[in-house]
Amino acid sequence: MVILRNKQDLSDFSSSINDKQLTLGFVPTMGALHQGHLSLIQKSIEENQYTLASIYVNPTQFNDISDFEKYPKTELEDIRKLESIGCDAVYIPSNQDMYPEGLELDVFNIGTLGEHMEGHSRPGHFDGMITIVRRLFLQIKPSKAYFGEKDFQQLQIIRKFVYDEKLPIKIIGMPIFREDSGLALSSRNSRLSGSFKEEAPFIYQSLLKAKKLIENCKPVSEVISEIKELYDSSIFKLDYFIIAEEENLIPVEKLESNKSYRAFITVYAGEVRLIDNIKLDFNNCI
Ligand code: AMP
């Protein structure tokens, strides 16, 4: 596997592939790789002639400095994992490569997709995220790029960005990879201690409960109150629990036929912020 540590090496690598009109799949990450990340990279390997992953902990998408400072960094292990699954190259840029002019953001109108959930709880997060994804896309020029549905709001914002900017990149959304317990894999899980770690599967269980209530045609407002109540007596502090339409990510109080919805949750396990979501099915109730 080729390790690319600066913009020039990256540019030589991607031009050699693009010049020969070979397909290049790209998977951006912040490292501390787990099976969720690897599932995206494996999909890219299946679908493209070359696969490039990137590892960059982007300072501008953290609104909480301590979250940024404590973000796990496991570069050697990451490289070993990427090599073991047959990834062709990894790009590990410096801040100077990504922000040559200092930590300035590119301007892109995220619109209503960024208004709720993470956009509301983490002001500026998506501006930082889209800046880095835009710069990576322009440097790499991949044929396809892979993102997890775990960060569903991020995925939808990237889809809109690529559509609005008319970039010739196919965005592939990948299902959430979970532990056997149901806990969604996350780099931040390694920061969970003691009872938070033991009880973390509760988050997915609460989503399953919401899914079941919706399948049983319970009104959205009642489902929301019931799930919120569950958290009143748990060790997790609920940031938000919302049911929103997949297309525009606007929270709803009523489900309409021919539309798709998801339940979105974010909790604090001590100081560790965990997010998850689940697709809802209400065909029974139409
Ligand atoms: P991150 O390193 O957290 O920025 O994640 C890099 C990519 O991996 C993003 O597209 C995430 O949505 C995706 N990802 C993270 N965790 C999971 C998971 N458990 N299942 C599937 N994709 C994931």
PDB file of C-alpha atoms and ligand atoms in Angstrom:
ATOM      1  CA  MET A   1       0.000   0.000   0.000  1.00  0.00           C
ATOM      2  CA  VAL A   2       1.255   3.454  -0.890  1.00  0.00           C
ATOM      3  CA  ILE A   3       1.363   6.004   1.927  1.00  0.00           C
ATOM      4  CA  LEU A   4       0.876   9.527   0.613  1.00  0.00           C
ATOM      5  CA  ARG A   5       1.936  12.190   3.098  1.00  0.00           C
ATOM      6  CA  ASN A   6       1.571  15.378   1.078  1.00  0.00           C
ATOM      7  CA  LYS A   7      -0.420  17.021  -1.700  1.00  0.00           C
ATOM      8  CA  GLN A   8       2.262  16.459  -4.353  1.00  0.00           C
ATOM      9  CA  ASP A   9       2.444  12.683  -3.704  1.00  0.00           C
ATOM     10  CA  LEU A  10      -1.345  12.539  -3.759  1.00  0.00           C
ATOM     11  CA  SER A  11      -1.545  14.463  -6.992  1.00  0.00           C
ATOM     12  CA  ASP A  12       1.016  12.142  -8.679  1.00  0.00           C
ATOM     13  CA  PHE A  13      -0.905   9.087  -7.456  1.00  0.00           C
ATOM     14  CA  SER A  14      -4.362  10.228  -8.523  1.00  0.00           C
ATOM     15  CA  SER A  15      -3.167  11.617 -11.889  1.00  0.00           C
ATOM     16  CA  SER A  16      -1.526   8.295 -12.745  1.00  0.00           C
ATOM     17  CA  ILE A  17      -4.910   6.615 -12.225  1.00  0.00           C
ATOM     18  CA  ASN A  18      -7.106   9.298 -13.784  1.00  0.00           C
ATOM     19  CA  ASP A  19      -4.819   9.650 -16.846  1.00  0.00           C
ATOM     20  CA  LYS A  20      -5.308   5.963 -17.611  1.00  0.00           C
ATOM     21  CA  GLN A  21      -9.058   6.391 -17.076  1.00  0.00           C
ATOM     22  CA  LEU A  22      -9.076   3.778 -14.342  1.00  0.00           C
ATOM     23  CA  THR A  23     -11.725   3.986 -11.607  1.00  0.00           C
ATOM     24  CA  LEU A  24     -10.722   5.353  -8.217  1.00  0.00           C
ATOM     25  CA  GLY A  25     -12.847   4.808  -5.113  1.00  0.00           C
ATOM     26  CA  PHE A  26     -12.282   7.173  -2.184  1.00  0.00           C
ATOM     27  CA  VAL A  27     -13.103   6.745   1.523  1.00  0.00           C
ATOM     28  CA  PRO A  28     -12.430   9.764   3.748  1.00  0.00           C
ATOM     29  CA  THR A  29     -11.988   9.039   7.466  1.00  0.00           C
ATOM     30  CA  MET A  30     -10.659  10.568  10.651  1.00  0.00           C
ATOM     31  CA  GLY A  31      -8.724   7.392  11.478  1.00  0.00           C
ATOM     32  CA  ALA A  32      -8.969   5.145  14.557  1.00  0.00           C
ATOM     33  CA  LEU A  33     -10.308   2.711  12.007  1.00  0.00           C
ATOM     34  CA  HIS A  34     -12.823   0.020  12.892  1.00  0.00           C
ATOM     35  CA  GLN A  35     -14.875  -2.504  10.955  1.00  0.00           C
ATOM     36  CA  GLY A  36     -17.425   0.195  10.016  1.00  0.00           C
ATOM     37  CA  HIS A  37     -14.754   2.150   8.143  1.00  0.00           C
ATOM     38  CA  LEU A  38     -13.329  -1.061   6.681  1.00  0.00           C
ATOM     39  CA  SER A  39     -16.752  -2.063   5.304  1.00  0.00           C
ATOM     40  CA  LEU A  40     -16.731   1.136   3.213  1.00  0.00           C
ATOM     41  CA  ILE A  41     -13.200   0.469   2.004  1.00  0.00           C
ATOM     42  CA  GLN A  42     -14.038  -3.158   1.154  1.00  0.00           C
ATOM     43  CA  LYS A  43     -17.021  -1.973  -0.898  1.00  0.00           C
ATOM     44  CA  SER A  44     -14.783   0.464  -2.750  1.00  0.00           C
ATOM     45  CA  ILE A  45     -12.229  -2.283  -3.449  1.00  0.00           C
ATOM     46  CA  GLU A  46     -15.047  -4.419  -4.921  1.00  0.00           C
ATOM     47  CA  GLU A  47     -16.342  -1.612  -7.121  1.00  0.00           C
ATOM     48  CA  ASN A  48     -13.191   0.181  -8.319  1.00  0.00           C
ATOM     49  CA  GLN A  49      -9.816  -0.580  -9.875  1.00  0.00           C
ATOM     50  CA  TYR A  50      -8.063   1.491  -7.183  1.00  0.00           C
ATOM     51  CA  THR A  51      -9.073   2.483  -3.670  1.00  0.00           C
ATOM     52  CA  LEU A  52      -7.707   5.389  -1.668  1.00  0.00           C
ATOM     53  CA  ALA A  53      -8.571   6.068   1.971  1.00  0.00           C
ATOM     54  CA  SER A  54      -7.680   9.259   3.799  1.00  0.00           C
ATOM     55  CA  ILE A  55      -6.978   9.864   7.460  1.00  0.00           C
ATOM     56  CA  TYR A  56      -7.318  13.422   8.661  1.00  0.00           C
ATOM     57  CA  VAL A  57      -8.766  14.715  11.914  1.00  0.00           C
ATOM     58  CA  ASN A  58     -10.186  17.980  10.635  1.00  0.00           C
ATOM     59  CA  PRO A  59      -9.913  20.672  13.322  1.00  0.00           C
ATOM     60  CA  THR A  60     -12.623  22.908  11.840  1.00  0.00           C
ATOM     61  CA  GLN A  61     -15.401  20.346  12.200  1.00  0.00           C
ATOM     62  CA  PHE A  62     -14.964  20.088  15.977  1.00  0.00           C
ATOM     63  CA  ASN A  63     -16.869  22.709  17.912  1.00  0.00           C
ATOM     64  CA  ASP A  64     -15.629  21.183  21.175  1.00  0.00           C
ATOM     65  CA  ILE A  65     -11.866  21.577  21.581  1.00  0.00           C
ATOM     66  CA  SER A  66     -11.617  18.765  24.134  1.00  0.00           C
ATOM     67  CA  ASP A  67     -13.399  16.350  21.739  1.00  0.00           C
ATOM     68  CA  PHE A  68     -10.801  17.304  19.111  1.00  0.00           C
ATOM     69  CA  GLU A  69      -7.850  16.905  21.457  1.00  0.00           C
ATOM     70  CA  LYS A  70      -9.091  13.566  22.786  1.00  0.00           C
ATOM     71  CA  TYR A  71     -10.005  12.132  19.386  1.00  0.00           C
ATOM     72  CA  PRO A  72      -8.230   8.730  19.263  1.00  0.00           C
ATOM     73  CA  LYS A  73      -5.167   8.506  17.014  1.00  0.00           C
ATOM     74  CA  THR A  74      -3.916   5.058  16.015  1.00  0.00           C
ATOM     75  CA  GLU A  75      -2.026   5.674  12.786  1.00  0.00           C
ATOM     76  CA  LEU A  76       0.218   2.608  12.741  1.00  0.00           C
ATOM     77  CA  GLU A  77      -2.655   0.256  13.473  1.00  0.00           C
ATOM     78  CA  ASP A  78      -4.797   2.024  10.858  1.00  0.00           C
ATOM     79  CA  ILE A  79      -2.112   1.516   8.212  1.00  0.00           C
ATOM     80  CA  ARG A  80      -1.843  -2.148   9.154  1.00  0.00           C
ATOM     81  CA  LYS A  81      -5.627  -2.622   8.893  1.00  0.00           C
ATOM     82  CA  LEU A  82      -5.798  -0.879   5.518  1.00  0.00           C
ATOM     83  CA  GLU A  83      -2.951  -2.998   4.194  1.00  0.00           C
ATOM     84  CA  SER A  84      -4.535  -6.204   5.456  1.00  0.00           C
ATOM     85  CA  ILE A  85      -7.735  -5.656   3.450  1.00  0.00           C
ATOM     86  CA  GLY A  86      -5.915  -4.659   0.245  1.00  0.00           C
ATOM     87  CA  CYS A  87      -6.437  -0.903   0.168  1.00  0.00           C
ATOM     88  CA  ASP A  88      -4.150   0.549  -2.537  1.00  0.00           C
ATOM     89  CA  ALA A  89      -3.228   3.850  -0.918  1.00  0.00           C
ATOM     90  CA  VAL A  90      -3.791   6.055   2.098  1.00  0.00           C
ATOM     91  CA  TYR A  91      -3.527   9.832   2.150  1.00  0.00           C
ATOM     92  CA  ILE A  92      -2.453  11.280   5.507  1.00  0.00           C
ATOM     93  CA  PRO A  93      -2.195  15.018   4.878  1.00  0.00           C
ATOM     94  CA  SER A  94      -0.840  17.682   7.224  1.00  0.00           C
ATOM     95  CA  ASN A  95      -2.787  20.794   8.250  1.00  0.00           C
ATOM     96  CA  GLN A  96      -0.561  22.725   5.833  1.00  0.00           C
ATOM     97  CA  ASP A  97      -1.753  20.498   2.951  1.00  0.00           C
ATOM     98  CA  MET A  98      -5.420  20.935   3.844  1.00  0.00           C
ATOM     99  CA  TYR A  99      -5.339  24.546   5.090  1.00  0.00           C
ATOM    100  CA  PRO A 100      -2.445  26.316   3.330  1.00  0.00           C
ATOM    101  CA  GLU A 101      -4.044  29.696   4.112  1.00  0.00           C
ATOM    102  CA  GLY A 102      -4.854  28.944   7.764  1.00  0.00           C
ATOM    103  CA  LEU A 103      -8.101  27.536   9.101  1.00  0.00           C
ATOM    104  CA  GLU A 104     -10.374  29.344   6.664  1.00  0.00           C
ATOM    105  CA  LEU A 105     -13.579  27.720   5.472  1.00  0.00           C
ATOM    106  CA  ASP A 106     -14.943  27.411   1.945  1.00  0.00           C
ATOM    107  CA  VAL A 107     -18.414  28.811   1.507  1.00  0.00           C
ATOM    108  CA  PHE A 108     -21.183  26.445   0.476  1.00  0.00           C
ATOM    109  CA  ASN A 109     -24.881  26.816   1.073  1.00  0.00           C
ATOM    110  CA  ILE A 110     -25.838  23.718   3.064  1.00  0.00           C
ATOM    111  CA  GLY A 111     -29.429  24.972   3.291  1.00  0.00           C
ATOM    112  CA  THR A 112     -32.122  23.321   5.389  1.00  0.00           C
ATOM    113  CA  LEU A 113     -30.264  19.979   5.443  1.00  0.00           C
ATOM    114  CA  GLY A 114     -27.915  21.468   8.034  1.00  0.00           C
ATOM    115  CA  GLU A 115     -30.497  23.229  10.196  1.00  0.00           C
ATOM    116  CA  HIS A 116     -31.428  20.491  12.641  1.00  0.00           C
ATOM    117  CA  MET A 117     -29.722  17.715  14.582  1.00  0.00           C
ATOM    118  CA  GLU A 118     -25.908  17.910  14.241  1.00  0.00           C
ATOM    119  CA  GLY A 119     -26.148  21.276  12.473  1.00  0.00           C
ATOM    120  CA  HIS A 120     -28.067  22.663  15.438  1.00  0.00           C
ATOM    121  CA  SER A 121     -26.089  20.948  18.204  1.00  0.00           C
ATOM    122  CA  ARG A 122     -22.653  21.522  16.672  1.00  0.00           C
ATOM    123  CA  PRO A 123     -22.650  24.981  15.038  1.00  0.00           C
ATOM    124  CA  GLY A 124     -20.080  25.187  12.225  1.00  0.00           C
ATOM    125  CA  HIS A 125     -19.532  21.412  12.137  1.00  0.00           C
ATOM    126  CA  PHE A 126     -20.876  20.946   8.614  1.00  0.00           C
ATOM    127  CA  ASP A 127     -19.051  24.029   7.259  1.00  0.00           C
ATOM    128  CA  GLY A 128     -15.783  22.455   8.439  1.00  0.00           C
ATOM    129  CA  MET A 129     -16.768  19.017   7.141  1.00  0.00           C
ATOM    130  CA  ILE A 130     -17.815  20.213   3.688  1.00  0.00           C
ATOM    131  CA  THR A 131     -14.669  22.357   3.359  1.00  0.00           C
ATOM    132  CA  ILE A 132     -12.447  19.343   3.887  1.00  0.00           C
ATOM    133  CA  VAL A 133     -14.506  16.950   1.754  1.00  0.00           C
ATOM    134  CA  ARG A 134     -14.576  19.548  -1.056  1.00  0.00           C
ATOM    135  CA  ARG A 135     -10.780  20.005  -0.927  1.00  0.00           C
ATOM    136  CA  LEU A 136     -10.202  16.244  -0.831  1.00  0.00           C
ATOM    137  CA  PHE A 137     -12.569  15.691  -3.778  1.00  0.00           C
ATOM    138  CA  LEU A 138     -10.802  18.388  -5.824  1.00  0.00           C
ATOM    139  CA  GLN A 139      -7.357  16.991  -5.045  1.00  0.00           C
ATOM    140  CA  ILE A 140      -8.289  13.337  -5.579  1.00  0.00           C
ATOM    141  CA  LYS A 141     -10.974  13.440  -8.303  1.00  0.00           C
ATOM    142  CA  PRO A 142     -12.426  10.022  -7.386  1.00  0.00           C
ATOM    143  CA  SER A 143     -14.993   8.198  -9.517  1.00  0.00           C
ATOM    144  CA  LYS A 144     -16.939   7.164  -6.415  1.00  0.00           C
ATOM    145  CA  ALA A 145     -16.809   8.152  -2.748  1.00  0.00           C
ATOM    146  CA  TYR A 146     -18.185   6.102   0.144  1.00  0.00           C
ATOM    147  CA  PHE A 147     -19.878   7.432   3.286  1.00  0.00           C
ATOM    148  CA  GLY A 148     -21.645   5.689   6.169  1.00  0.00           C
ATOM    149  CA  GLU A 149     -25.342   6.097   6.925  1.00  0.00           C
ATOM    150  CA  LYS A 150     -24.255   6.381  10.551  1.00  0.00           C
ATOM    151  CA  ASP A 151     -23.645  10.053   9.740  1.00  0.00           C
ATOM    152  CA  PHE A 152     -26.807  10.279   7.677  1.00  0.00           C
ATOM    153  CA  GLN A 153     -27.052  14.071   7.783  1.00  0.00           C
ATOM    154  CA  GLN A 154     -23.437  14.321   6.566  1.00  0.00           C
ATOM    155  CA  LEU A 155     -24.210  11.873   3.748  1.00  0.00           C
ATOM    156  CA  GLN A 156     -27.230  13.907   2.564  1.00  0.00           C
ATOM    157  CA  ILE A 157     -25.263  17.176   2.711  1.00  0.00           C
ATOM    158  CA  ILE A 158     -22.463  15.653   0.636  1.00  0.00           C
ATOM    159  CA  ARG A 159     -25.008  14.352  -1.902  1.00  0.00           C
ATOM    160  CA  LYS A 160     -26.451  17.859  -2.236  1.00  0.00           C
ATOM    161  CA  PHE A 161     -22.978  19.393  -2.499  1.00  0.00           C
ATOM    162  CA  VAL A 162     -21.920  17.044  -5.315  1.00  0.00           C
ATOM    163  CA  TYR A 163     -25.235  17.627  -7.127  1.00  0.00           C
ATOM    164  CA  ASP A 164     -25.117  21.442  -6.764  1.00  0.00           C
ATOM    165  CA  GLU A 165     -21.457  21.646  -7.812  1.00  0.00           C
ATOM    166  CA  LYS A 166     -22.060  19.152 -10.668  1.00  0.00           C
ATOM    167  CA  LEU A 167     -19.044  17.079  -9.626  1.00  0.00           C
ATOM    168  CA  PRO A 168     -18.685  13.797 -11.564  1.00  0.00           C
ATOM    169  CA  ILE A 169     -18.455  11.726  -8.357  1.00  0.00           C
ATOM    170  CA  LYS A 170     -20.926   9.009  -7.440  1.00  0.00           C
ATOM    171  CA  ILE A 171     -21.741   9.088  -3.725  1.00  0.00           C
ATOM    172  CA  ILE A 172     -22.391   5.675  -2.187  1.00  0.00           C
ATOM    173  CA  GLY A 173     -24.163   5.433   1.191  1.00  0.00           C
ATOM    174  CA  MET A 174     -23.295   2.355   3.257  1.00  0.00           C
ATOM    175  CA  PRO A 175     -25.309   0.698   6.053  1.00  0.00           C
ATOM    176  CA  ILE A 176     -24.393   1.202   9.713  1.00  0.00           C
ATOM    177  CA  PHE A 177     -21.993  -1.465  10.941  1.00  0.00           C
ATOM    178  CA  ARG A 178     -22.890  -2.600  14.480  1.00  0.00           C
ATOM    179  CA  GLU A 179     -21.398  -4.735  17.221  1.00  0.00           C
ATOM    180  CA  ASP A 180     -23.319  -7.927  18.015  1.00  0.00           C
ATOM    181  CA  SER A 181     -24.848  -5.964  20.906  1.00  0.00           C
ATOM    182  CA  GLY A 182     -26.312  -3.513  18.384  1.00  0.00           C
ATOM    183  CA  LEU A 183     -24.003  -0.641  19.342  1.00  0.00           C
ATOM    184  CA  ALA A 184     -22.987   1.280  16.208  1.00  0.00           C
ATOM    185  CA  LEU A 185     -19.218   1.124  15.759  1.00  0.00           C
ATOM    186  CA  SER A 186     -17.569   4.485  16.326  1.00  0.00           C
ATOM    187  CA  SER A 187     -14.006   5.642  16.892  1.00  0.00           C
ATOM    188  CA  ARG A 188     -15.326   7.380  20.010  1.00  0.00           C
ATOM    189  CA  ASN A 189     -16.475   4.046  21.533  1.00  0.00           C
ATOM    190  CA  SER A 190     -12.878   3.463  22.656  1.00  0.00           C
ATOM    191  CA  ARG A 191     -13.322   6.429  25.016  1.00  0.00           C
ATOM    192  CA  LEU A 192     -16.309   4.812  26.779  1.00  0.00           C
ATOM    193  CA  SER A 193     -15.554   3.658  30.273  1.00  0.00           C
ATOM    194  CA  GLY A 194     -17.182   1.313  32.804  1.00  0.00           C
ATOM    195  CA  SER A 195     -20.954   1.366  32.898  1.00  0.00           C
ATOM    196  CA  PHE A 196     -21.242   3.605  29.825  1.00  0.00           C
ATOM    197  CA  LYS A 197     -19.537   0.904  27.804  1.00  0.00           C
ATOM    198  CA  GLU A 198     -21.733  -1.834  29.276  1.00  0.00           C
ATOM    199  CA  GLU A 199     -24.953   0.076  28.779  1.00  0.00           C
ATOM    200  CA  ALA A 200     -24.196   1.605  25.364  1.00  0.00           C
ATOM    201  CA  PRO A 201     -26.304  -1.011  23.463  1.00  0.00           C
ATOM    202  CA  PHE A 202     -29.287   0.732  25.134  1.00  0.00           C
ATOM    203  CA  ILE A 203     -29.012   3.426  22.454  1.00  0.00           C
ATOM    204  CA  TYR A 204     -29.758   1.004  19.616  1.00  0.00           C
ATOM    205  CA  GLN A 205     -32.408  -0.722  21.725  1.00  0.00           C
ATOM    206  CA  SER A 206     -34.172   2.607  22.116  1.00  0.00           C
ATOM    207  CA  LEU A 207     -34.076   3.088  18.349  1.00  0.00           C
ATOM    208  CA  LEU A 208     -35.501  -0.409  17.833  1.00  0.00           C
ATOM    209  CA  LYS A 209     -38.252   0.470  20.279  1.00  0.00           C
ATOM    210  CA  ALA A 210     -39.075   3.626  18.305  1.00  0.00           C
ATOM    211  CA  LYS A 211     -39.116   1.605  15.085  1.00  0.00           C
ATOM    212  CA  LYS A 212     -41.520  -0.903  16.603  1.00  0.00           C
ATOM    213  CA  LEU A 213     -43.855   1.787  17.938  1.00  0.00           C
ATOM    214  CA  ILE A 214     -43.970   3.426  14.496  1.00  0.00           C
ATOM    215  CA  GLU A 215     -44.648   0.023  12.880  1.00  0.00           C
ATOM    216  CA  ASN A 216     -47.546  -0.294  15.326  1.00  0.00           C
ATOM    217  CA  CYS A 217     -48.858   3.057  14.047  1.00  0.00           C
ATOM    218  CA  LYS A 218     -48.268   5.042  17.215  1.00  0.00           C
ATOM    219  CA  PRO A 219     -48.351   8.815  16.540  1.00  0.00           C
ATOM    220  CA  VAL A 220     -44.926  10.408  16.154  1.00  0.00           C
ATOM    221  CA  SER A 221     -45.369  12.788  19.131  1.00  0.00           C
ATOM    222  CA  GLU A 222     -46.172   9.858  21.433  1.00  0.00           C
ATOM    223  CA  VAL A 223     -43.195   7.868  20.172  1.00  0.00           C
ATOM    224  CA  ILE A 224     -40.932  10.836  20.834  1.00  0.00           C
ATOM    225  CA  SER A 225     -42.252  11.300  24.398  1.00  0.00           C
ATOM    226  CA  GLU A 226     -41.915   7.592  25.114  1.00  0.00           C
ATOM    227  CA  ILE A 227     -38.299   7.453  23.956  1.00  0.00           C
ATOM    228  CA  LYS A 228     -37.396  10.650  25.793  1.00  0.00           C
ATOM    229  CA  GLU A 229     -38.884   9.173  28.965  1.00  0.00           C
ATOM    230  CA  LEU A 230     -36.667   6.098  28.604  1.00  0.00           C
ATOM    231  CA  TYR A 231     -33.651   8.386  28.830  1.00  0.00           C
ATOM    232  CA  ASP A 232     -34.906  10.171  31.955  1.00  0.00           C
ATOM    233  CA  SER A 233     -33.998   7.067  33.930  1.00  0.00           C
ATOM    234  CA  SER A 234     -30.802   6.123  32.064  1.00  0.00           C
ATOM    235  CA  ILE A 235     -27.160   7.060  32.573  1.00  0.00           C
ATOM    236  CA  PHE A 236     -27.096   8.697  29.133  1.00  0.00           C
ATOM    237  CA  LYS A 237     -27.983  12.327  28.628  1.00  0.00           C
ATOM    238  CA  LEU A 238     -30.159  12.764  25.565  1.00  0.00           C
ATOM    239  CA  ASP A 239     -29.058  15.548  23.235  1.00  0.00           C
ATOM    240  CA  TYR A 240     -31.867  14.983  20.738  1.00  0.00           C
ATOM    241  CA  PHE A 241     -34.277  12.331  19.520  1.00  0.00           C
ATOM    242  CA  ILE A 242     -35.992  13.326  16.302  1.00  0.00           C
ATOM    243  CA  ILE A 243     -38.002  11.703  13.544  1.00  0.00           C
ATOM    244  CA  ALA A 244     -37.236  13.384  10.240  1.00  0.00           C
ATOM    245  CA  GLU A 245     -37.832  12.896   6.548  1.00  0.00           C
ATOM    246  CA  GLU A 246     -34.779  11.388   4.842  1.00  0.00           C
ATOM    247  CA  GLU A 247     -34.954  13.755   1.893  1.00  0.00           C
ATOM    248  CA  ASN A 248     -34.862  17.127   3.677  1.00  0.00           C
ATOM    249  CA  LEU A 249     -34.023  16.118   7.281  1.00  0.00           C
ATOM    250  CA  ILE A 250     -36.774  18.313   8.690  1.00  0.00           C
ATOM    251  CA  PRO A 251     -38.302  16.897  11.895  1.00  0.00           C
ATOM    252  CA  VAL A 252     -41.933  15.834  11.485  1.00  0.00           C
ATOM    253  CA  GLU A 253     -44.913  15.188  13.692  1.00  0.00           C
ATOM    254  CA  LYS A 254     -46.841  13.193  11.110  1.00  0.00           C
ATOM    255  CA  LEU A 255     -45.744  10.545   8.592  1.00  0.00           C
ATOM    256  CA  GLU A 256     -46.971  10.816   5.004  1.00  0.00           C
ATOM    257  CA  SER A 257     -47.180   7.973   2.484  1.00  0.00           C
ATOM    258  CA  ASN A 258     -44.576   7.919  -0.323  1.00  0.00           C
ATOM    259  CA  LYS A 259     -41.993   9.513   1.942  1.00  0.00           C
ATOM    260  CA  SER A 260     -39.131   7.884   3.854  1.00  0.00           C
ATOM    261  CA  TYR A 261     -38.269   8.641   7.444  1.00  0.00           C
ATOM    262  CA  ARG A 262     -35.591   7.882  10.000  1.00  0.00           C
ATOM    263  CA  ALA A 263     -35.308   8.269  13.747  1.00  0.00           C
ATOM    264  CA  PHE A 264     -32.128  10.098  14.775  1.00  0.00           C
ATOM    265  CA  ILE A 265     -30.589  10.069  18.210  1.00  0.00           C
ATOM    266  CA  THR A 266     -27.588  11.630  19.919  1.00  0.00           C
ATOM    267  CA  VAL A 267     -26.637  11.052  23.521  1.00  0.00           C
ATOM    268  CA  TYR A 268     -23.844  11.981  25.867  1.00  0.00           C
ATOM    269  CA  ALA A 269     -22.204   9.035  27.617  1.00  0.00           C
ATOM    270  CA  GLY A 270     -20.364  11.162  30.152  1.00  0.00           C
ATOM    271  CA  GLU A 271     -18.375  13.473  27.918  1.00  0.00           C
ATOM    272  CA  VAL A 272     -18.443  11.156  24.890  1.00  0.00           C
ATOM    273  CA  ARG A 273     -21.019  12.052  22.255  1.00  0.00           C
ATOM    274  CA  LEU A 274     -22.572   9.099  20.414  1.00  0.00           C
ATOM    275  CA  ILE A 275     -24.899   9.261  17.411  1.00  0.00           C
ATOM    276  CA  ASP A 276     -27.095   6.675  15.733  1.00  0.00           C
ATOM    277  CA  ASN A 277     -30.173   6.411  13.529  1.00  0.00           C
ATOM    278  CA  ILE A 278     -32.608   3.881  12.129  1.00  0.00           C
ATOM    279  CA  LYS A 279     -34.838   3.690   9.072  1.00  0.00           C
ATOM    280  CA  LEU A 280     -38.552   3.537   9.867  1.00  0.00           C
ATOM    281  CA  ASP A 281     -41.211   1.452   8.215  1.00  0.00           C
ATOM    282  CA  PHE A 282     -44.876   2.452   8.506  1.00  0.00           C
ATOM    283  CA  ASN A 283     -46.407   0.647   5.540  1.00  0.00           C
ATOM    284  CA  ASN A 284     -48.823  -1.097   7.916  1.00  0.00           C
ATOM    285  CA  CYS A 285     -50.360   2.198   8.867  1.00  0.00           C
ATOM    286  CA  ILE A 286     -51.093   3.722   5.446  1.00  0.00           C
TER     287      ILE A 286
HETATM  288  P1  AMP B   1     -15.213   9.110  10.642  1.00  0.00           P
HETATM  289  O1  AMP B   1     -13.843   8.549  10.707  1.00  0.00           O
HETATM  290  O2  AMP B   1     -15.990   8.967  11.899  1.00  0.00           O
HETATM  291  O3  AMP B   1     -15.255  10.502  10.061  1.00  0.00           O
HETATM  292  O4  AMP B   1     -15.994   8.206   9.606  1.00  0.00           O
HETATM  293  C1  AMP B   1     -15.537   8.034   8.276  1.00  0.00           C
HETATM  294  C2  AMP B   1     -16.641   7.389   7.484  1.00  0.00           C
HETATM  295  O5  AMP B   1     -16.966   6.128   8.057  1.00  0.00           O
HETATM  296  C3  AMP B   1     -17.937   8.227   7.484  1.00  0.00           C
HETATM  297  O6  AMP B   1     -18.526   8.154   6.200  1.00  0.00           O
HETATM  298  C4  AMP B   1     -18.770   7.514   8.512  1.00  0.00           C
HETATM  299  O7  AMP B   1     -20.167   7.665   8.317  1.00  0.00           O
HETATM  300  C5  AMP B   1     -18.353   6.064   8.294  1.00  0.00           C
HETATM  301  N1  AMP B   1     -18.641   5.264   9.472  1.00  0.00           N
HETATM  302  C6  AMP B   1     -18.262   5.503  10.765  1.00  0.00           C
HETATM  303  N2  AMP B   1     -18.766   4.563  11.584  1.00  0.00           N
HETATM  304  C7  AMP B   1     -19.486   3.711  10.815  1.00  0.00           C
HETATM  305  C8  AMP B   1     -20.261   2.533  11.067  1.00  0.00           C
HETATM  306  N3  AMP B   1     -20.409   2.047  12.296  1.00  0.00           N
HETATM  307  N4  AMP B   1     -20.871   1.921  10.026  1.00  0.00           N
HETATM  308  C9  AMP B   1     -20.730   2.416   8.761  1.00  0.00           C
HETATM  309  N5  AMP B   1     -20.022   3.519   8.458  1.00  0.00           N
HETATM  310  C10 AMP B   1     -19.401   4.160   9.464  1.00  0.00           C
END
